[in-house]
Amino acid sequence: MNLFHEWPLVIFTLMVQVAVGSCLAILGVRGMLWAAGASPPDYGRLKASGEGSHEVDAAPLPEEGAPGAMPWDQRPFLLVGVLTALGLGISLLHLGAPLNAIRTLSNIGHSWLSREILAGLMFLGLWAVNFHLDRRPPATPWLRGAFLPALALAGVLLIWSMARVYMLPARPLWDSWLTLASFFLTTILLGAVAMAAYLERVLPLRFGFPDLSPATRSRLLPRPRPALLAVGLAAVVAQLGVTLSHPVTAELRSSGAGTALTNARGLLLLAGACLVIAALARPALADDARSETRKPKPWATIALLLLLASEAVGRMLFYAVGATDSF
Amino acid sequence: MSDPPGRDQNRPYHLHRRDFLKWSAVAGGSALVVGGLGAGLPLLRGPRLPWDIEEPGVPAPGPVRLTGGEWIPAACWHNCGGQRCLLAAYVVDGQVLAVKSDDTQPDTPHAPQMRACARGRAQEGQVFGPDRLRHPMKRRNWQPGGGRRELRGMDEWERISWDEALDLTAAELERILGEHGNESILELGSTLRHLFTGLGGAVINWGSTSWGTWLDTGPMIGLGDGLSRTSHNDRLDLQNCELIVLWGGNPAWSAQGNTMYYYLQARRAGAKFIFIDPYYNDSAMTLADEWVPVRPGTDHALALGMAYTLLDEDDPQHNPLIDWDFLNRCTVGFDREHMPAGAHPDDNVRDYVLGRRDGVPKTPEWAARTCGVSAPRIRRLARRIARTRRTALLTAWAPARTHDSDSWPQMFLTLGCMMGHLGQTGRMTGVSCWERTADGGPFLIGPGGSGVPPLRGAPRRTTARINNSELWDAVLEGEYTAREGDRRSIDLRAIVHDGASALNQVSGLLKGIEAHRRVEFVLTLNFVYNTNARYSDVVLPVTTQWERHSYFKGNRSHLTWARQVVEPQYEARDDSWIAAELGRRLGLDPAEMLPLSPEQEEFNRLAGAWVVGPQGQGRERLVTITEEDIREMGVQGQPQKGRITLAEFREKGIYVVPRRPGDGLGHIAFEAFRKDPRGHPLSTPSGRFELHCQTIADHVRSVGFSRIDPIPVYRPPAEGYEETFDDFERGIKGPFPLQLMTLHYRRRTHSVFDNVAWLREAFPQEFIMNTLDAEARNLATGDIVLIRSRHGAVLRPVFVTERIMPGVVALGEGAWADVDPGTGLDRAGATNVLNGARPTGQGHQGWNTCVVEVTPYRGPIRLQADWRQPPRMPQGAV
Amino acid sequence: MAAPLGFRMDASACIGCRSCVIACKSKNGLPPGTHFRRIIEYGGGTWIPDPEDPTLLAPSGIFAYCLSLSCLHCEEPACVPACPTQAIQQRPDGIVLIDSGRCTGCRYCEWACPYGALAFDSSTGRMIKCDLCVDLVDGGEEPWCVTSCVTRALEVGPIQELRARHGQLDALAPLPSGEQTLPRLVITPHPHGQPAGQGTGRSSNPERDLR
């Protein structure tokens, strides 16, 4: 069993799944914030106010280059595109003749691999459009409204086609709807927990708003974060079930090979779930004043790392076991 | 000297010939040409890309690699034990691009093409492989007298010129001969034999190897040894058999070519097959209707149990199992009424089997305990073979390749004689092995003599002969057994490997390495960097048959004529040239070692080539040779008329005697003898099959290692099943509870071909073990195991299978030893590390008797897959 | 339209000797690690206490057989639609060919093929495969694997004729059912041959690497 043989694909699939998952999570949070009162298209922007506090504000954007003029999700949204592009780039390393990569779009009519690449490029393209529109809002707001769902749809199609690539009759260990379910669950759980971790850690500490007032924070953060964690938790639990019943796991069990890694995969998922619960149980940012001086507990971040490790191990086993001949 | 063009100095094992493969050749069409093909695929084939080597288009009709060259009949010259096939090499500009086999005639069941095995087809892998010896080499720390001897096998190599190599070799041989005499040089090959004969002789080795105890016992009791004489009927007669018993044989591995095809033809004609073997081998897989697993080295006990059953149950009226008429007329020694002159009447087979001679009846129950076959099954087996009239009772040499088995061929013969399975159509008893597998009878075709005159001074003056099992002890301890009661001292100072692969292929390899590190000079002539070369001081590269003028080889009904395929590779030279050059330096006449030109030798063989006449009457010349042919060849000779033209023979490289049933070319072994034993006596003293044979008993005694009875008495072999126990009677196992078999492995012919990557990949050197034994040791296929015997230890991946008997393990013989200097463990799985040198009986090698233990290996040594390993040839040194 | 060609493989005669494998390698110049043809070894059975003598072990149902397998030039090849670059195409006579010049080396065809017929050529980074020795077949000759077989267990010819003569069996364990791709293969079963999908043994491909 060679765990690292398909390493470009392990990295590619995981990167893209994190990217699509995060993108969906961002869109979800935007939706929540919009529902909470921020109005599109500039929902959820933070603006430095004179008193050194920040508020969710639907007011016109601050001037270009003004201090603190930072869309709250600009960094993670940027990361979505970077991860997708990097993932696609790394997937080239899987190719024996990468110069011919452009030809992979030749068989959209029949080949799921062609469709996967097409979906990947569409997702990346739509992301770029949205990223641009975020920075330079169009005169016609409905245009933005149209591109956002399109991006989400492209992401779903990308994961769908990515999973269908492996659902080959010749690979009985892959040829299961559980593969599709597993790919989507990976996408959801990594995306949701990643965004929760971002909200928990990165937003207040790294983006230059150490002096957010508790009141502002309590208005901004409590709702999306538990929601993301809850979605993540549900996906982790579902992923555990899917993993346990997946043909690859059954094969690993019957052959006795890679037992330690299979167990590690499961235990890491479980540990991730526990950490997600811990994060849910203990708000990262308390409302009371005493917590002002304490650093927030990085439960969701640790959960993310554990889950990433679990998914990486799982994906390596997926390739190592499933790609080999049945005889 | 520069290398031939296109040779990559540091090529890994696998050949890269992609240069010749135009993977993107275009059939001269754009995408549109295939419109309508491909089941309605939309042809979105895309434009030409800037980096395209050629226009993307329809796949070409195959990569056409083989153009612009010619097919040359090529030699497959190894002692493979198979049918001796014809190869043909496709040569373009001195490069061999592909190798095929016989396609020169239509392929029919009776006259099939002589198709080659995987090894022959991979021949290019060794001729052009990275382990080819390229230049003469000298060990860096060697000095006349030995230098740092302990570094042999680990030292660095220096490339030297031919002149320097020949000068220092001649000087060192001269010094040793002068100081210590001819009895100080051990010659373990034969290609310099003319040289050493001219110099007054050298010490040589002796002893049966592949043939086990059939070599001496077979002819002495009246059967063929299976080597020079067979007891096998013509192959077409196999199709008259109702039952074929293959006892300890696996022709699918050890006798490749058409042999399995002949057996399959017999099966299609209705024959049933019984395999008696510890391993459900690939021949059994293909043919067996019944498999009787028997422990190695206990075949004799099984046969005794069967003989007892026949005696016990035989009733001439109602249940005739024994052919008393045959026994009485054609054998001596079975019962006290039919003893040879001078024999004690008590020493008869019948009384021994029934226990009257030693008080132990050789009942199936007695046999079962030793051989592992249940008593009821032994009885059924005996009945079935005895009752099936047209039975071939065949064995290979493997069961006789065991210690103390000098009486086994006699026991086998006894069984055949009791059942009368000799001398009639569909009935035969004897060896079916090596080139004689599945076919017997006199040759129907052959080449002429080379015309090389016998050497002056012949017969060769041999100073001493040392048994294979005492070789290394003779070097290390200075003593050997000349014959019974005659131990002699000897002072060996040099080892010369002129061909062969003695260090790797004789029992007691670790001791052999020690012996090589003891002497003053080790010389190797070879074409690859094998184990001999590795432990030498001076290595001289010789040509392969592909680089020599011609090669003739055949078998009973075909003759091949292979020609030179390529120029000598690198600086390789013929052995005869080396002999002449060394001879010249040592004061001999070089002309005596090169008396004829290769062209003249070739002509002589062609002119003398013969083929049997119609209906087997007389012989006729095979080849028509014209005056013009003789002129073109530039040789001396007379024109002659033959069956085929020289041009046809040259182009095809093969002539196959056409065969069909009733063609008069068939053969029934011992047919005339059976009809009239007095009129056609055998060459034994009694003229009959000697089930009591004083000759073999006297011979074994005279050899001086052990003694046997004149009748087939079972003796527990050294390192046999009994020795897997501390206490056999109470069933308490000892420290070496498993029995090791050493198989003729498909990857190699003995040690040849071990370095060919294609074959390494196809046939990994795996250690074969039963599932139950593996489970008891917590082992799974692919685990690295440490296999220990009393004599050494090797590391190998284990292959777990139900196809081998529990308690028996197996490893293919011939892997090039790769001894880790730190631990003394052999990483390659060379079986002679495990097989100890243990002289018994007629001085044969008892390779299939060896007791071992197997444990998981958790040490620091890592093994790569065989075909991924780097070449043995030290890279960069030369 | 040319009659589609296929193989007949006599599993009752295959001795697993790999003459066909090496002949194929020699013709196509394939390095180790790359196969157009290979041997599948399959076997099983157990050892039980001998019913007639409990002190001994006896073999119970031990069997083995070999299958020699290359590209089967299927009627519905899975590799052709899978290839994202349309480098794999099928000729009217059924021969599946790859235009390595178009291939991007994604190895997806390798996964799509249930028979492991496609090979990655590490020297060019592209896939290569059995072309049924189309250069010979077009000239009226037979592929090298067929003419190399020492037990005459391989045959090539119009698949309809082969099926008419040798039956319809196109799979034995451990091969997958032929329904997936409709391989142009007729198997003459070994006496111990087990149906595809219902095998009780296991395969033991020696091409496996060290663990």
Short mmCIF file of N, CA and C in Angstrom, two decimals, chain B residues 541-602:
data_model
loop_
_atom_site.label_atom_id
_atom_site.label_comp_id
_atom_site.label_asym_id
_atom_site.label_seq_id
_atom_site.Cartn_x
_atom_site.Cartn_y
_atom_site.Cartn_z
N PRO B 541 36.47 -10.41 -19.05
CA PRO B 541 35.15 -10.45 -19.69
C PRO B 541 35.17 -11.31 -20.95
N VAL B 542 34.23 -12.24 -21.03
CA VAL B 542 34.15 -13.09 -22.22
C VAL B 542 32.88 -12.77 -23.01
N THR B 543 32.89 -13.20 -24.24
CA THR B 543 31.74 -12.97 -25.11
C THR B 543 30.63 -13.94 -24.79
N THR B 544 29.41 -13.56 -25.15
CA THR B 544 28.29 -14.50 -25.09
C THR B 544 28.17 -15.19 -26.45
N GLN B 545 27.29 -16.16 -26.49
CA GLN B 545 27.10 -16.86 -27.77
C GLN B 545 26.55 -15.93 -28.84
N TRP B 546 25.91 -14.86 -28.43
CA TRP B 546 25.40 -13.91 -29.42
C TRP B 546 26.53 -13.16 -30.12
N GLU B 547 27.70 -13.22 -29.52
CA GLU B 547 28.85 -12.49 -30.10
C GLU B 547 29.83 -13.45 -30.75
N ARG B 548 29.48 -14.72 -30.80
CA ARG B 548 30.40 -15.70 -31.38
C ARG B 548 29.88 -16.18 -32.73
N HIS B 549 30.74 -16.86 -33.45
CA HIS B 549 30.46 -17.12 -34.86
C HIS B 549 29.20 -17.96 -35.08
N SER B 550 29.10 -19.06 -34.41
CA SER B 550 27.91 -19.90 -34.62
C SER B 550 27.72 -20.82 -33.43
N TYR B 551 26.54 -21.38 -33.36
CA TYR B 551 26.19 -22.24 -32.24
C TYR B 551 25.18 -23.27 -32.73
N PHE B 552 25.48 -24.53 -32.47
CA PHE B 552 24.57 -25.61 -32.86
C PHE B 552 24.04 -26.28 -31.61
N LYS B 553 22.76 -26.49 -31.58
CA LYS B 553 22.18 -27.20 -30.44
C LYS B 553 20.84 -27.74 -30.89
N GLY B 554 20.48 -28.84 -30.35
CA GLY B 554 19.19 -29.39 -30.71
C GLY B 554 18.70 -30.29 -29.63
N ASN B 555 17.77 -31.12 -30.02
CA ASN B 555 17.28 -32.12 -29.09
C ASN B 555 16.94 -33.34 -29.93
N ARG B 556 16.11 -34.18 -29.42
CA ARG B 556 15.87 -35.46 -30.10
C ARG B 556 15.43 -35.27 -31.54
N SER B 557 14.58 -34.29 -31.78
CA SER B 557 14.02 -34.23 -33.13
C SER B 557 14.18 -32.85 -33.78
N HIS B 558 15.08 -32.03 -33.29
CA HIS B 558 15.34 -30.79 -34.00
C HIS B 558 16.79 -30.34 -33.79
N LEU B 559 17.23 -29.51 -34.73
CA LEU B 559 18.59 -28.98 -34.65
C LEU B 559 18.51 -27.49 -34.96
N THR B 560 19.18 -26.69 -34.13
CA THR B 560 19.21 -25.25 -34.39
C THR B 560 20.62 -24.83 -34.77
N TRP B 561 20.68 -23.85 -35.62
CA TRP B 561 21.95 -23.26 -36.05
C TRP B 561 21.84 -21.76 -35.83
N ALA B 562 22.44 -21.31 -34.76
CA ALA B 562 22.39 -19.88 -34.45
C ALA B 562 23.65 -19.22 -34.94
N ARG B 563 23.50 -17.98 -35.38
CA ARG B 563 24.64 -17.25 -35.91
C ARG B 563 24.98 -16.07 -35.00
N GLN B 564 26.08 -15.43 -35.33
CA GLN B 564 26.49 -14.26 -34.56
C GLN B 564 25.47 -13.14 -34.74
N VAL B 565 25.06 -12.57 -33.63
CA VAL B 565 24.01 -11.55 -33.67
C VAL B 565 24.61 -10.15 -33.65
N VAL B 566 25.56 -9.94 -32.78
CA VAL B 566 26.18 -8.62 -32.64
C VAL B 566 27.69 -8.79 -32.48
N GLU B 567 28.39 -7.70 -32.64
CA GLU B 567 29.83 -7.70 -32.40
C GLU B 567 30.09 -7.90 -30.91
N PRO B 568 31.26 -8.39 -30.56
CA PRO B 568 31.58 -8.51 -29.12
C PRO B 568 31.33 -7.18 -28.40
N GLN B 569 30.67 -7.28 -27.27
CA GLN B 569 30.31 -6.08 -26.52
C GLN B 569 31.51 -5.60 -25.70
N TYR B 570 31.66 -4.29 -25.66
CA TYR B 570 32.75 -3.70 -24.90
C TYR B 570 34.07 -4.37 -25.29
N GLU B 571 34.83 -4.84 -24.29
CA GLU B 571 36.12 -5.47 -24.60
C GLU B 571 36.08 -6.98 -24.45
N ALA B 572 34.88 -7.56 -24.48
CA ALA B 572 34.77 -9.01 -24.25
C ALA B 572 35.52 -9.78 -25.34
N ARG B 573 36.11 -10.90 -24.94
CA ARG B 573 36.83 -11.77 -25.86
C ARG B 573 36.37 -13.21 -25.63
N ASP B 574 36.59 -14.04 -26.64
CA ASP B 574 36.25 -15.46 -26.50
C ASP B 574 37.17 -16.13 -25.48
N ASP B 575 36.64 -17.14 -24.80
CA ASP B 575 37.46 -17.90 -23.85
C ASP B 575 38.69 -18.49 -24.55
N SER B 576 38.47 -18.97 -25.79
CA SER B 576 39.58 -19.63 -26.48
C SER B 576 40.73 -18.65 -26.75
N TRP B 577 40.38 -17.41 -27.04
CA TRP B 577 41.42 -16.39 -27.23
C TRP B 577 42.18 -16.16 -25.92
N ILE B 578 41.43 -16.12 -24.83
CA ILE B 578 42.08 -15.90 -23.53
C ILE B 578 43.00 -17.08 -23.21
N ALA B 579 42.51 -18.29 -23.49
CA ALA B 579 43.33 -19.48 -23.23
C ALA B 579 44.62 -19.41 -24.04
N ALA B 580 44.48 -19.02 -25.32
CA ALA B 580 45.66 -18.96 -26.18
C ALA B 580 46.63 -17.90 -25.69
N GLU B 581 46.11 -16.74 -25.31
CA GLU B 581 46.98 -15.66 -24.86
C GLU B 581 47.69 -16.01 -23.55
N LEU B 582 46.95 -16.65 -22.64
CA LEU B 582 47.59 -17.08 -21.39
C LEU B 582 48.62 -18.18 -21.69
N GLY B 583 48.23 -19.08 -22.61
CA GLY B 583 49.14 -20.17 -22.97
C GLY B 583 50.45 -19.64 -23.53
N ARG B 584 50.32 -18.64 -24.42
CA ARG B 584 51.51 -18.06 -25.03
C ARG B 584 52.44 -17.51 -23.95
N ARG B 585 51.84 -16.85 -22.96
CA ARG B 585 52.65 -16.26 -21.89
C ARG B 585 53.24 -17.33 -20.97
N LEU B 586 52.61 -18.51 -20.97
CA LEU B 586 53.09 -19.57 -20.09
C LEU B 586 53.90 -20.61 -20.84
N GLY B 587 54.31 -20.26 -22.06
CA GLY B 587 55.23 -21.13 -22.79
C GLY B 587 54.57 -22.23 -23.59
N LEU B 588 53.25 -22.12 -23.81
CA LEU B 588 52.58 -23.12 -24.62
C LEU B 588 52.38 -22.58 -26.03
N ASP B 589 52.05 -23.47 -26.95
CA ASP B 589 51.82 -23.07 -28.32
C ASP B 589 50.36 -22.62 -28.47
N PRO B 590 50.15 -21.33 -28.72
CA PRO B 590 48.76 -20.84 -28.80
C PRO B 590 47.97 -21.56 -29.89
N ALA B 591 48.61 -21.94 -30.95
CA ALA B 591 47.91 -22.59 -32.05
C ALA B 591 47.21 -23.86 -31.57
N GLU B 592 47.78 -24.48 -30.55
CA GLU B 592 47.19 -25.71 -30.06
C GLU B 592 45.82 -25.45 -29.42
N MET B 593 45.63 -24.24 -28.94
CA MET B 593 44.35 -23.91 -28.34
C MET B 593 43.36 -23.33 -29.32
N LEU B 594 43.83 -22.94 -30.48
CA LEU B 594 42.94 -22.40 -31.53
C LEU B 594 43.23 -23.12 -32.84
N PRO B 595 42.95 -24.41 -32.90
CA PRO B 595 43.41 -25.16 -34.06
C PRO B 595 42.60 -24.93 -35.33
N LEU B 596 41.36 -24.55 -35.20
CA LEU B 596 40.51 -24.38 -36.38
C LEU B 596 39.87 -23.00 -36.35
N SER B 597 39.61 -22.47 -37.55
CA SER B 597 38.88 -21.21 -37.59
C SER B 597 37.42 -21.48 -37.24
N PRO B 598 36.74 -20.48 -36.66
CA PRO B 598 35.31 -20.69 -36.35
C PRO B 598 34.51 -21.04 -37.59
N GLU B 599 34.92 -20.49 -38.74
CA GLU B 599 34.20 -20.80 -39.98
C GLU B 599 34.35 -22.27 -40.35
N GLN B 600 35.57 -22.80 -40.16
CA GLN B 600 35.79 -24.19 -40.51
C GLN B 600 35.04 -25.11 -39.55
N GLU B 601 35.07 -24.75 -38.27
CA GLU B 601 34.31 -25.55 -37.29
C GLU B 601 32.83 -25.57 -37.66
N GLU B 602 32.33 -24.40 -38.02
CA GLU B 602 30.91 -24.29 -38.41
C GLU B 602 30.63 -25.18 -39.62
#
